[in-house]
Coordinates of C-alpha atoms in Angstrom, one line a residue:
X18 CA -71.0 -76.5 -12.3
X19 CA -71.9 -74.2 -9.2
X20 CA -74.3 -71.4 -9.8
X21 CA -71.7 -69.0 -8.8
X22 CA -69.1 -70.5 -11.4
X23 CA -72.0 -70.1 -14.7
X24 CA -72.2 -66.4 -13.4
X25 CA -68.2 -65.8 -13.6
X26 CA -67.9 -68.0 -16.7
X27 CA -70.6 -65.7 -18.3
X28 CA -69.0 -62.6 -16.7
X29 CA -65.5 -62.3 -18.1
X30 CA -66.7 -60.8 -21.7
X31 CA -69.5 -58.7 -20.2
X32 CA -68.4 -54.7 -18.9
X33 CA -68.6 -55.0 -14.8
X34 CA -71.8 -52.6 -14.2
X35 CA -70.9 -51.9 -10.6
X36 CA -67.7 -50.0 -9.2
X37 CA -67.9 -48.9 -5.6
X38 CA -71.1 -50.3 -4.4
X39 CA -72.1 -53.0 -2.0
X40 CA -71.8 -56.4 -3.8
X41 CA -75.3 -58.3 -3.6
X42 CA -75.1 -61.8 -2.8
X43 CA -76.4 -62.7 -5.6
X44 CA -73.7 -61.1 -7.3
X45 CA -71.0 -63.2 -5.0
X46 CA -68.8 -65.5 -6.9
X47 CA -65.6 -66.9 -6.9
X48 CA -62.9 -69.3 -5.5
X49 CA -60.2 -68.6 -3.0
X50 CA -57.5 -70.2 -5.1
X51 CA -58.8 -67.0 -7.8
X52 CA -56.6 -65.2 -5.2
X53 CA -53.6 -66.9 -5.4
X54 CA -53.9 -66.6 -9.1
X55 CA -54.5 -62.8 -9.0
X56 CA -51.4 -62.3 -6.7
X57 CA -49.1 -64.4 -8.7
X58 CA -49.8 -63.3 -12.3
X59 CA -49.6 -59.5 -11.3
X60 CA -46.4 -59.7 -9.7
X61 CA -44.1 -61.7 -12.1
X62 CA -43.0 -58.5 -14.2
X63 CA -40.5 -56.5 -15.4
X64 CA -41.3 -53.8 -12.3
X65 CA -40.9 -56.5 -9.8
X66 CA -37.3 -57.5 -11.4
X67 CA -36.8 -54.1 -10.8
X68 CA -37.6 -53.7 -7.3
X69 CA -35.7 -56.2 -6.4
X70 CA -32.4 -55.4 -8.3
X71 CA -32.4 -52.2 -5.7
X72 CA -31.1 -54.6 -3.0
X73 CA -27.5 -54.8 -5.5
X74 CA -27.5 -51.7 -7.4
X75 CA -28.8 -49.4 -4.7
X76 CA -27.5 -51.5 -1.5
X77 CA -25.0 -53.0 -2.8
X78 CA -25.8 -56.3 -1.3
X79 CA -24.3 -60.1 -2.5
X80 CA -26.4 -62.2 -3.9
X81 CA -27.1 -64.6 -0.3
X82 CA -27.9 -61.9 1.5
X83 CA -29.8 -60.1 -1.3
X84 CA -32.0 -62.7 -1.3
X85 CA -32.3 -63.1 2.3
X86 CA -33.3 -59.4 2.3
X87 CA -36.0 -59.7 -0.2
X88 CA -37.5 -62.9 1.6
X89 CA -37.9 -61.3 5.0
X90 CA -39.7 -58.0 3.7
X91 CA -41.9 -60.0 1.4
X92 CA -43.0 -62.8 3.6
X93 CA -43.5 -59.5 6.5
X94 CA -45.1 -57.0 4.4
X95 CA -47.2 -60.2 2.9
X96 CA -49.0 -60.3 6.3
X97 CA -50.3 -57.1 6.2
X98 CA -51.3 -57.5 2.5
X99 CA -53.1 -60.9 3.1
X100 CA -55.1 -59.5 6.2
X101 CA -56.5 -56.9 3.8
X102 CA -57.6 -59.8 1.3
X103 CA -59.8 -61.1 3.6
X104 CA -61.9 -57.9 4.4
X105 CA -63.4 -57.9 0.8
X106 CA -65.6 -61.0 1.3
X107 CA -67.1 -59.9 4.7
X108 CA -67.9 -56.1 4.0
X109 CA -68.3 -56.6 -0.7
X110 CA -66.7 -52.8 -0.9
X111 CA -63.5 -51.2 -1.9
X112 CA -60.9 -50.7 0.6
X113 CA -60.5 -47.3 0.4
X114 CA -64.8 -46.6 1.0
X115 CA -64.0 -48.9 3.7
X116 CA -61.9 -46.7 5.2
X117 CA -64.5 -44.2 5.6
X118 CA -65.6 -46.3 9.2
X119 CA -62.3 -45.2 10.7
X120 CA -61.8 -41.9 9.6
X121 CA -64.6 -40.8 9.0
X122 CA -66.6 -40.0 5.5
X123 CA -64.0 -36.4 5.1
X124 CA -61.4 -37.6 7.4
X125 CA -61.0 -40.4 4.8
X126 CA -60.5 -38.2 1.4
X127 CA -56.8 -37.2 2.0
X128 CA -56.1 -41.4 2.5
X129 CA -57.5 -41.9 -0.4
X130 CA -56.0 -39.2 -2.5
X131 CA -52.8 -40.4 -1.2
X132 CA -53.3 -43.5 -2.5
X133 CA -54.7 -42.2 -6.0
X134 CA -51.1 -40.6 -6.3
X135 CA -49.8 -43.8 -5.0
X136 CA -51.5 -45.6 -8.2
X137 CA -50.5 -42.8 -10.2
X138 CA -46.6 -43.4 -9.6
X139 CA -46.8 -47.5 -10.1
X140 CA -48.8 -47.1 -13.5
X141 CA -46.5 -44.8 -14.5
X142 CA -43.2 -46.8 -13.2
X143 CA -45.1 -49.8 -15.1
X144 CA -45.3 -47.8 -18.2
X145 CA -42.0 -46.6 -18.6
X146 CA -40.2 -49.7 -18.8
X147 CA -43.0 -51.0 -20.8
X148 CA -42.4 -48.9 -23.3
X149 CA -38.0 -49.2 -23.1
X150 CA -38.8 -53.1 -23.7
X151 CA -40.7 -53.3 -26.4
X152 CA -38.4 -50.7 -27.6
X153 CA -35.1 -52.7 -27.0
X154 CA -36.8 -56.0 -28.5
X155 CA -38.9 -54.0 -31.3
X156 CA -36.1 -51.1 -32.7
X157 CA -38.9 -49.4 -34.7
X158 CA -41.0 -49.0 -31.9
X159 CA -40.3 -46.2 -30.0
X160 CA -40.6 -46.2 -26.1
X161 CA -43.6 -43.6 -26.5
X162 CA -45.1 -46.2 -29.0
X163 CA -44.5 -48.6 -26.1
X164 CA -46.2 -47.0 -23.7
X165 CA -49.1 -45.9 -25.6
X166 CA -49.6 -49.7 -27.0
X167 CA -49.2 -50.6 -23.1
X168 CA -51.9 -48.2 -21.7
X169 CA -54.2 -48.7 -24.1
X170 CA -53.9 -52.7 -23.5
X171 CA -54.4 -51.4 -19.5
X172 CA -57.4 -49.8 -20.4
X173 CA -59.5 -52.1 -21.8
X174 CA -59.2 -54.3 -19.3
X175 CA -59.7 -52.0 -16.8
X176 CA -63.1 -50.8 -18.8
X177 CA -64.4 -54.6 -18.8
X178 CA -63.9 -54.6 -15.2
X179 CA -63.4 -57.2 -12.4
X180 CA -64.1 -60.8 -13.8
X181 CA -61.9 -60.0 -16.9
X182 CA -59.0 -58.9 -14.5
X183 CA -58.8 -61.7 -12.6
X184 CA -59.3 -64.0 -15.9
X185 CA -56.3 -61.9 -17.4
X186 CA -54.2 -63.0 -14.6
X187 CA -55.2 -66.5 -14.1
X188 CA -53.8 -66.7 -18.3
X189 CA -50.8 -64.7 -17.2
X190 CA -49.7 -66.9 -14.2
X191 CA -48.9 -70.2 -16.1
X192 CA -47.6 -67.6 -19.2
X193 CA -45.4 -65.2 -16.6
X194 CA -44.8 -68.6 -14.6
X195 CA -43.2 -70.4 -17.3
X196 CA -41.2 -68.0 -19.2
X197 CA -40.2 -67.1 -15.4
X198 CA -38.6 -70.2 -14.8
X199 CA -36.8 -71.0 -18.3
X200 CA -35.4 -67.5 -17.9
X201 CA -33.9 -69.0 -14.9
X202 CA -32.6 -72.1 -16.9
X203 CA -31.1 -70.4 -19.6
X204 CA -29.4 -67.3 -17.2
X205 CA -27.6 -70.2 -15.1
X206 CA -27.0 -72.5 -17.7
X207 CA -27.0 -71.4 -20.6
X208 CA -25.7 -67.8 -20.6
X209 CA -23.3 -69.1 -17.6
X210 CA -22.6 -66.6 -14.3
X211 CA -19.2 -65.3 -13.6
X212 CA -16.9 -67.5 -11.6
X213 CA -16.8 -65.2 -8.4
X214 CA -20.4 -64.7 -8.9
X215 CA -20.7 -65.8 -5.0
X216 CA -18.2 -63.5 -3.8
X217 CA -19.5 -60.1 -5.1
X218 CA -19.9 -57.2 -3.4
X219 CA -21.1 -58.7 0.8
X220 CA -23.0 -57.3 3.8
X221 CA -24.0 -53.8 4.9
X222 CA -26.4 -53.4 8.0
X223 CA -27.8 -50.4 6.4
X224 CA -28.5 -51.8 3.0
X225 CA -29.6 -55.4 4.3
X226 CA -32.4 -53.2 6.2
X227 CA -33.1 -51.0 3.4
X228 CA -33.6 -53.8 1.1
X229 CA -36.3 -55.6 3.4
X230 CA -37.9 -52.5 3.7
X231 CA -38.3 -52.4 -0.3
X232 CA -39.6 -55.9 -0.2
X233 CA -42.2 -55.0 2.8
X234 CA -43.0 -51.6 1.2
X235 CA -43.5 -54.0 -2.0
X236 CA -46.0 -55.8 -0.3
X237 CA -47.0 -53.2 2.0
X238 CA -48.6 -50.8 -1.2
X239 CA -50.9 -53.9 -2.2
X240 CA -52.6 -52.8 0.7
X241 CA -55.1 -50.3 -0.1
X242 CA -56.6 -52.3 -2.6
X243 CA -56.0 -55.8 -2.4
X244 CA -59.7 -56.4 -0.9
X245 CA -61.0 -54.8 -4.5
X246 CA -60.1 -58.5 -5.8
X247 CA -62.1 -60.0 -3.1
X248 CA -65.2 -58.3 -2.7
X249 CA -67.2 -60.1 -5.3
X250 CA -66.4 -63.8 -3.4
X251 CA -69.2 -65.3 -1.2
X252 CA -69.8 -63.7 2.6
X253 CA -69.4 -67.0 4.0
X254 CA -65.8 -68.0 2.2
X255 CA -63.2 -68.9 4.7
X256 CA -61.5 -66.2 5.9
X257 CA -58.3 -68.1 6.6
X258 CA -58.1 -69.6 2.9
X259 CA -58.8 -66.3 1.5
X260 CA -55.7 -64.9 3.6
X261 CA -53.1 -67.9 2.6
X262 CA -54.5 -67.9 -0.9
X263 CA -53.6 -64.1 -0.8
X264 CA -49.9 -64.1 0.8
X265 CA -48.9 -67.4 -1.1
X266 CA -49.3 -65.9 -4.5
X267 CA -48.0 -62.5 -3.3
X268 CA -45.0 -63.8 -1.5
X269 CA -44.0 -66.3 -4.3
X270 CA -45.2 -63.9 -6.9
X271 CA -42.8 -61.3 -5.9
X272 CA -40.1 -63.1 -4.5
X273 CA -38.9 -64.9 -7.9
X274 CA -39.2 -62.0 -10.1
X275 CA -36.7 -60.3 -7.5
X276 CA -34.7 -63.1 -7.5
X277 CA -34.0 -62.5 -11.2
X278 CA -32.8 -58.7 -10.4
X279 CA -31.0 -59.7 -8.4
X280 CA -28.8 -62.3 -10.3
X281 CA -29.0 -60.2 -13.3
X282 CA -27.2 -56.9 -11.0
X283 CA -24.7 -59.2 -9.4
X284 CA -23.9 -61.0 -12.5
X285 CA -23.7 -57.5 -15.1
X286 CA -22.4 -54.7 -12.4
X287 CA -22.7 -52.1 -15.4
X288 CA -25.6 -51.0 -18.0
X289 CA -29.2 -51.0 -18.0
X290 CA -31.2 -53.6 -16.0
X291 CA -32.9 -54.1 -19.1
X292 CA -30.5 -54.5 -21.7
X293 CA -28.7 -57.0 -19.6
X294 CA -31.5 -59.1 -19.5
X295 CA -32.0 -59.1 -23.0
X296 CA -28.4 -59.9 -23.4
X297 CA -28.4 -62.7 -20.8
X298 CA -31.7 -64.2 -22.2
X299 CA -30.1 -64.4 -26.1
X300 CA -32.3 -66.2 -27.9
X301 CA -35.5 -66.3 -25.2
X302 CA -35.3 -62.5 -24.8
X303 CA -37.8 -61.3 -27.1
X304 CA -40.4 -64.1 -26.1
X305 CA -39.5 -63.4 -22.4
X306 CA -39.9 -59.2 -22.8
X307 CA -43.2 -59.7 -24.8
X308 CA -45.4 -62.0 -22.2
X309 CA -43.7 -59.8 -19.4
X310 CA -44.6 -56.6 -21.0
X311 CA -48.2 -58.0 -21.2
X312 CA -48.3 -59.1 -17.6
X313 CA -47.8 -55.3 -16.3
X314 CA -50.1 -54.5 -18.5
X315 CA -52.4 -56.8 -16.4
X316 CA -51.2 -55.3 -13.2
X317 CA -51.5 -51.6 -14.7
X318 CA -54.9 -52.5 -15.6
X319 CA -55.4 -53.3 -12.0
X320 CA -53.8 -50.1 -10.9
X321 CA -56.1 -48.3 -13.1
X322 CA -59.2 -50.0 -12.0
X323 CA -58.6 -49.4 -8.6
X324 CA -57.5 -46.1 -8.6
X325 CA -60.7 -45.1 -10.6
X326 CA -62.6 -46.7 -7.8
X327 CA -60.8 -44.8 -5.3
X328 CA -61.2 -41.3 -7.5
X329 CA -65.4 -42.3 -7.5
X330 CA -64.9 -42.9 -3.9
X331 CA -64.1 -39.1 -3.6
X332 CA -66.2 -37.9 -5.6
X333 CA -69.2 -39.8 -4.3
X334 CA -68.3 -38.1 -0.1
X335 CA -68.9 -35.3 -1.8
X336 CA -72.6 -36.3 -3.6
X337 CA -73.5 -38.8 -1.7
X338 CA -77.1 -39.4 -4.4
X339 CA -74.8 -40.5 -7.3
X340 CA -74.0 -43.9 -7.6
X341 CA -71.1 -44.4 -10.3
X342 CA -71.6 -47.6 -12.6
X343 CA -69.5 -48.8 -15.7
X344 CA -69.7 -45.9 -17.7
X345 CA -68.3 -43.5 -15.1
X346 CA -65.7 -45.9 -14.3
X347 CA -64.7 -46.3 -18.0
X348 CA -64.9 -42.1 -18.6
X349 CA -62.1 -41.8 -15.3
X350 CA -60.1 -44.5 -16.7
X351 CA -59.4 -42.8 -19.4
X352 CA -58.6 -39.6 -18.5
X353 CA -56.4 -40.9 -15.9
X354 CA -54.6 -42.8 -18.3
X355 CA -54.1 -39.9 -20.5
X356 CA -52.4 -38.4 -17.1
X357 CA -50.3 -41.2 -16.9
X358 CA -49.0 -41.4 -20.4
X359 CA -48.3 -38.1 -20.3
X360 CA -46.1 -38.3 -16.8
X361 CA -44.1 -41.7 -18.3
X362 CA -43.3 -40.3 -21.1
X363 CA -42.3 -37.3 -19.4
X364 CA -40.3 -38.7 -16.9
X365 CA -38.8 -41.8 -18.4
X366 CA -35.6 -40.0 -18.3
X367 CA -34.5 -40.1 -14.6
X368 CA -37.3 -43.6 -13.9
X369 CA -35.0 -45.5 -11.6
X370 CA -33.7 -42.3 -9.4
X371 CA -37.5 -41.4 -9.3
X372 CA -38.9 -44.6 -8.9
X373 CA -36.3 -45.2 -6.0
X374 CA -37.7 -42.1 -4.0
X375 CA -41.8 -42.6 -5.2
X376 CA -41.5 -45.9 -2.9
X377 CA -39.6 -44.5 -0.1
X378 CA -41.8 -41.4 0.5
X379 CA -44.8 -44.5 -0.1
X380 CA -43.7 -46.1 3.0
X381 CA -44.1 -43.0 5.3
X382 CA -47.7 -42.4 4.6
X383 CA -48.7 -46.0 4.0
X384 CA -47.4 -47.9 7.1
X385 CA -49.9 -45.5 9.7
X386 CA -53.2 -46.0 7.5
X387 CA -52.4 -49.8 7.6
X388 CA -51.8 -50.1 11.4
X389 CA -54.9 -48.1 12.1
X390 CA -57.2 -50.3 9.3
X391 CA -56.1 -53.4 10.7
X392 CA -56.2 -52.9 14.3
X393 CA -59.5 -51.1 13.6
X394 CA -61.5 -54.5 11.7
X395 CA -59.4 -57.4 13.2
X396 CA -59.2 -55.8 17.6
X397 CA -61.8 -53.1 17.7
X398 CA -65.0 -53.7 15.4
X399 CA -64.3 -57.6 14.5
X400 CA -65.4 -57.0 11.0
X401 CA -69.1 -55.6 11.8
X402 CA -69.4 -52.1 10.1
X403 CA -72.5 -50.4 9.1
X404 CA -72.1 -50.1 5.2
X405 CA -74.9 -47.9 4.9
X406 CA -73.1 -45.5 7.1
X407 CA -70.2 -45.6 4.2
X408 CA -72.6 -43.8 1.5
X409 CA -73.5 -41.2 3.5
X410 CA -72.1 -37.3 3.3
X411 CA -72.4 -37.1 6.9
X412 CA -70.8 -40.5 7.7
X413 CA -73.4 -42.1 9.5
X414 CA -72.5 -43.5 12.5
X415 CA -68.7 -42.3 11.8
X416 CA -69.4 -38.8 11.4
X417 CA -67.5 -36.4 9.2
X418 CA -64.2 -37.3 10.9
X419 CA -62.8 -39.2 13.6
X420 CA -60.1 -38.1 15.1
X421 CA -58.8 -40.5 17.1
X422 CA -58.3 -42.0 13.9
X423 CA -56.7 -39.1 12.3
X424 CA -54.5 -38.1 15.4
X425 CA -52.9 -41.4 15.3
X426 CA -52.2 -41.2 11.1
X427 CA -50.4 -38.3 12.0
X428 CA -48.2 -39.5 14.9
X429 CA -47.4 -42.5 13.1
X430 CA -45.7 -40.1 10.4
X431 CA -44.4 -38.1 13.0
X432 CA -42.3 -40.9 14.9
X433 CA -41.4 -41.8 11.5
X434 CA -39.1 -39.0 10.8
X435 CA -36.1 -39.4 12.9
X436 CA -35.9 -43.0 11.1
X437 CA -36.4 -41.6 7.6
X438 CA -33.8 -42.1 5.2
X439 CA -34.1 -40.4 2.2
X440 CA -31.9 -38.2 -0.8
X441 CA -33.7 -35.4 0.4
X442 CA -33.8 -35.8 4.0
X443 CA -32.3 -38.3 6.6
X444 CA -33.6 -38.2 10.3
X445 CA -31.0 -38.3 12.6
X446 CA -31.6 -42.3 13.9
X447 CA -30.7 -43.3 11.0
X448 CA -27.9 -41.7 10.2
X449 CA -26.8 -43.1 13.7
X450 CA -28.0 -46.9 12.3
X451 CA -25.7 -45.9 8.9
X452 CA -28.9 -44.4 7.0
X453 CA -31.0 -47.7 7.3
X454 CA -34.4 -47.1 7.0
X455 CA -37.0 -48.8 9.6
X456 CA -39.2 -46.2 10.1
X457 CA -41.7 -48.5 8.9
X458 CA -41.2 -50.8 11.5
X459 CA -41.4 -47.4 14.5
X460 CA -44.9 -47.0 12.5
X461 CA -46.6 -50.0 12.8
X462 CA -44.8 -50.6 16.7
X463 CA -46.1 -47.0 17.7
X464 CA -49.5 -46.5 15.8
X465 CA -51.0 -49.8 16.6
X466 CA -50.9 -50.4 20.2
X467 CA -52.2 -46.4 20.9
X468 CA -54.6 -46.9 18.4
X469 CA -55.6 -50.0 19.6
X470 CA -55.8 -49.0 23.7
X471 CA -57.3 -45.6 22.6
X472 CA -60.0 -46.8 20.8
X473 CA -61.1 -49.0 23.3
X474 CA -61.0 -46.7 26.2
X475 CA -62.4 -43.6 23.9
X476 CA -65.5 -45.6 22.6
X477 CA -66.8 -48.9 23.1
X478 CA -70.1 -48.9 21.5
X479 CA -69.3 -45.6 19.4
X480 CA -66.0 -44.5 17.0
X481 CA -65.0 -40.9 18.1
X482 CA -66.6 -39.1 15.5
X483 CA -67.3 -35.2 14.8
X484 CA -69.8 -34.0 13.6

């Protein structure tokens, strides 16, 4: 057995000391195929089914082109996902104190708030119809028992830290996988689909392109923190394996799980998501709402994890001399997940017309902060940042903020507002494109190349920084 293998072996039980520090090499461990593991346990839940039931019951989609929908915006928005993988061997931090070398050690805090909210709305989404399954499979339970039983599960494994994570998913890949797949067998064999199954519902430009945006956006919000599961793995790991590792069990992870929405809506046009699948799964149901409950507790836990992580990462900009370990981690998570049982519970009520908007309004603020973290490591500083210069109140080398940086967040949300299409707004482009929504693709065309020609011709050597 490799050195590095005894030290994640003996790991898995042990609480995680570190949280947003520089990983040591002696600390590295790890496997590229963990990745694919990680990716592919966490995705293969009820929120996923979920997501991708929007392409019927929102877009009103059949089931070919449902599916075709889904696959394009995973396997694009999985690009962008598994190019963020592969910056946690090579820099050992969180993405979000990463981010702190392109906008700058204060220039970075609203990004990172932003995605603290973003965590804030999936643990909560994840909570919700935690607690309405164990609800519909367990009567006496009620959903706020659910949720409770659901965050507190979340918690723990969010207090052990990083090794038991990605252990929790590795169990919950063959679990999820299997009980996946005979829910597949049973829904088209068993249980039967209607006769006209094929011919339901049809084609719409404007849902077709709202639907791939949900399966890009899908991908797309793994982004902030997808190098978190990476950073521990040795400097000198291959780049490219820890990318395909990354988008394989994403992509597939995802993909399947959607797949089931989406036969589920097309197959039961009326009632709960839910309830249908209990009803089409007969005697399979409860196993199949019990491991699936448990695998979003896994991905909760990762939400929780990482958006403590991110919530030190603001605190530290602003005292730079403390260095968080375990027990700060553990005191965040759980207030945070007091927050969060206290907004599922709350809203639980109107989940699916609030979840629906959450990711939408995600998109916009996303899709610019990717662009400019991309084109920044992979065209501009080739992976060489000076972590030091992360810790520091002033920024270091990247100052306080850097505006080129910041200018270009902005205009990417900016060009994104004619192509918005929302409940509460609609930009005028789309209405013209029958309120399809591809604002994210205007983002990442506009913000990338300025960002990209800017930088280059604003600083060479140095980032635009202010001091």
């Amino acid at each position: 057995m490799r050195k590095n293998d005894q030290h994640n072996s003996a790991s898995v039980t042990t609480v995680e000391l570190s949280t947003i520090q520089p990983i040591a090499s002696s600390e590295r461990h790890g496997k590229p195929k963990d990745l694919f593991t990680i990716w592919f346990g966490s995705n293969i839940m009820l929120l996923t089914v979920i997501t991708g039931a929007l392409s019927v019951t929102i877009f009103h989609l059949s089931f070919w082109w449902a599916s075709f929908a889904i696959l394009l915006g995973n396997l694009a928005g999985g690009i962008f996902m598994a190019l963020h993988s592969a910056q946690g061997p090579q820099l050992g931090v969180p993405q979000m104190v990463q981010t702190r070398g392109q906008f700058g050690s204060y220039g970075s805090i609203l990004i990172v708030a932003l995605v603290v909210i973003m965590y804030i709305g999936f643990l909560a989404s994840n909570l919700v119809l935690a607690g309405q399954s164990l609800h519909i499979i367990f009567q006496p339970i009620s959903t706020d028992a659910g949720i409770i039983v659901s965050a507190l599960l979340s918690l723990v494994a969010c207090a052990f830290g990083y090794n038991l994570i990605h252990t929790y998913t590795k169990i919950m890949s063959w679990a999820s996988g299997l009980i996946l797949l005979a829910v597949f067998i049973w829904v088209v064999f068993v249980h039967g689909l209607p006769a006209d199954f094929l011919q339901r519902n049809g084609f719409n430009f404007s849902g077709f392109l709202g639907a791939v945006s949900v399966a890009a956006l899908w991908q797309l919000a793994y982004a902030p923190y997808v190098s978190d599961y990476s950073r521990y793995m040795p400097h000198d790991i291959s780049e490219s394996r820890v990318f395909w590792n990354s988008y394989a069990g994403c992509v597939i992870g995802s993909f399947f799980p959607m797949m089931l929405g989406i036969v589920v809506s097309v197959a039961v046009v009326d009632g709960d998501l839910i309830t249908n699948l209990v009803s089409m799964t007969g005697g399979l149901s409860l196993l199949f709402i019990v491991v699936f409950s448990i695998g979003m507790a896994a991905t909760n836990a990762m939400n929780l994890y990482c958006g403590v992580l991110c919530t030190l990462t603001v605190g530290q900009t602003f005292f730079p001399k403390w260095s968080p370990l375990s027990r700060d981690r553990i005191i965040v998570a759980i207030i945070t997940i007091m927050i969060e049982i206290a907004i599922a519970i709350y809203g639980q009520e109107n989940f699916l017309v609030n979840y629906t908007n959450f990711i939408l309004i995600l998109l916009y603020v996303l899709v610019p902060w990717t662009a400019i973290n991309l084109v920044d490591y992979y065209l501009l500083a080739h992976g060489s940042y000076d972590i030091a210069s992360f810790f520091r109140k002033d920024g270091g080398i990247y100052g306080y903020f850097n505006w080129l940086a910041i200018f270009c967040y902005v205009l990417g949300i900016i060009v994104e507002i004619p192509f918005m299409s929302t409940a509460i707004y609609t930009g005028p482009i789309a209405r013209m494109l029958e309120g399809a929504d591809i604002s994210w693709i205007v983002g990442l065309a506009v913000v990338s190349p300025v960002y990209y020609f800017l930088g280059k011709k604003v600083a060479v050597a140095q980032p635009l920084v202010s001091e």
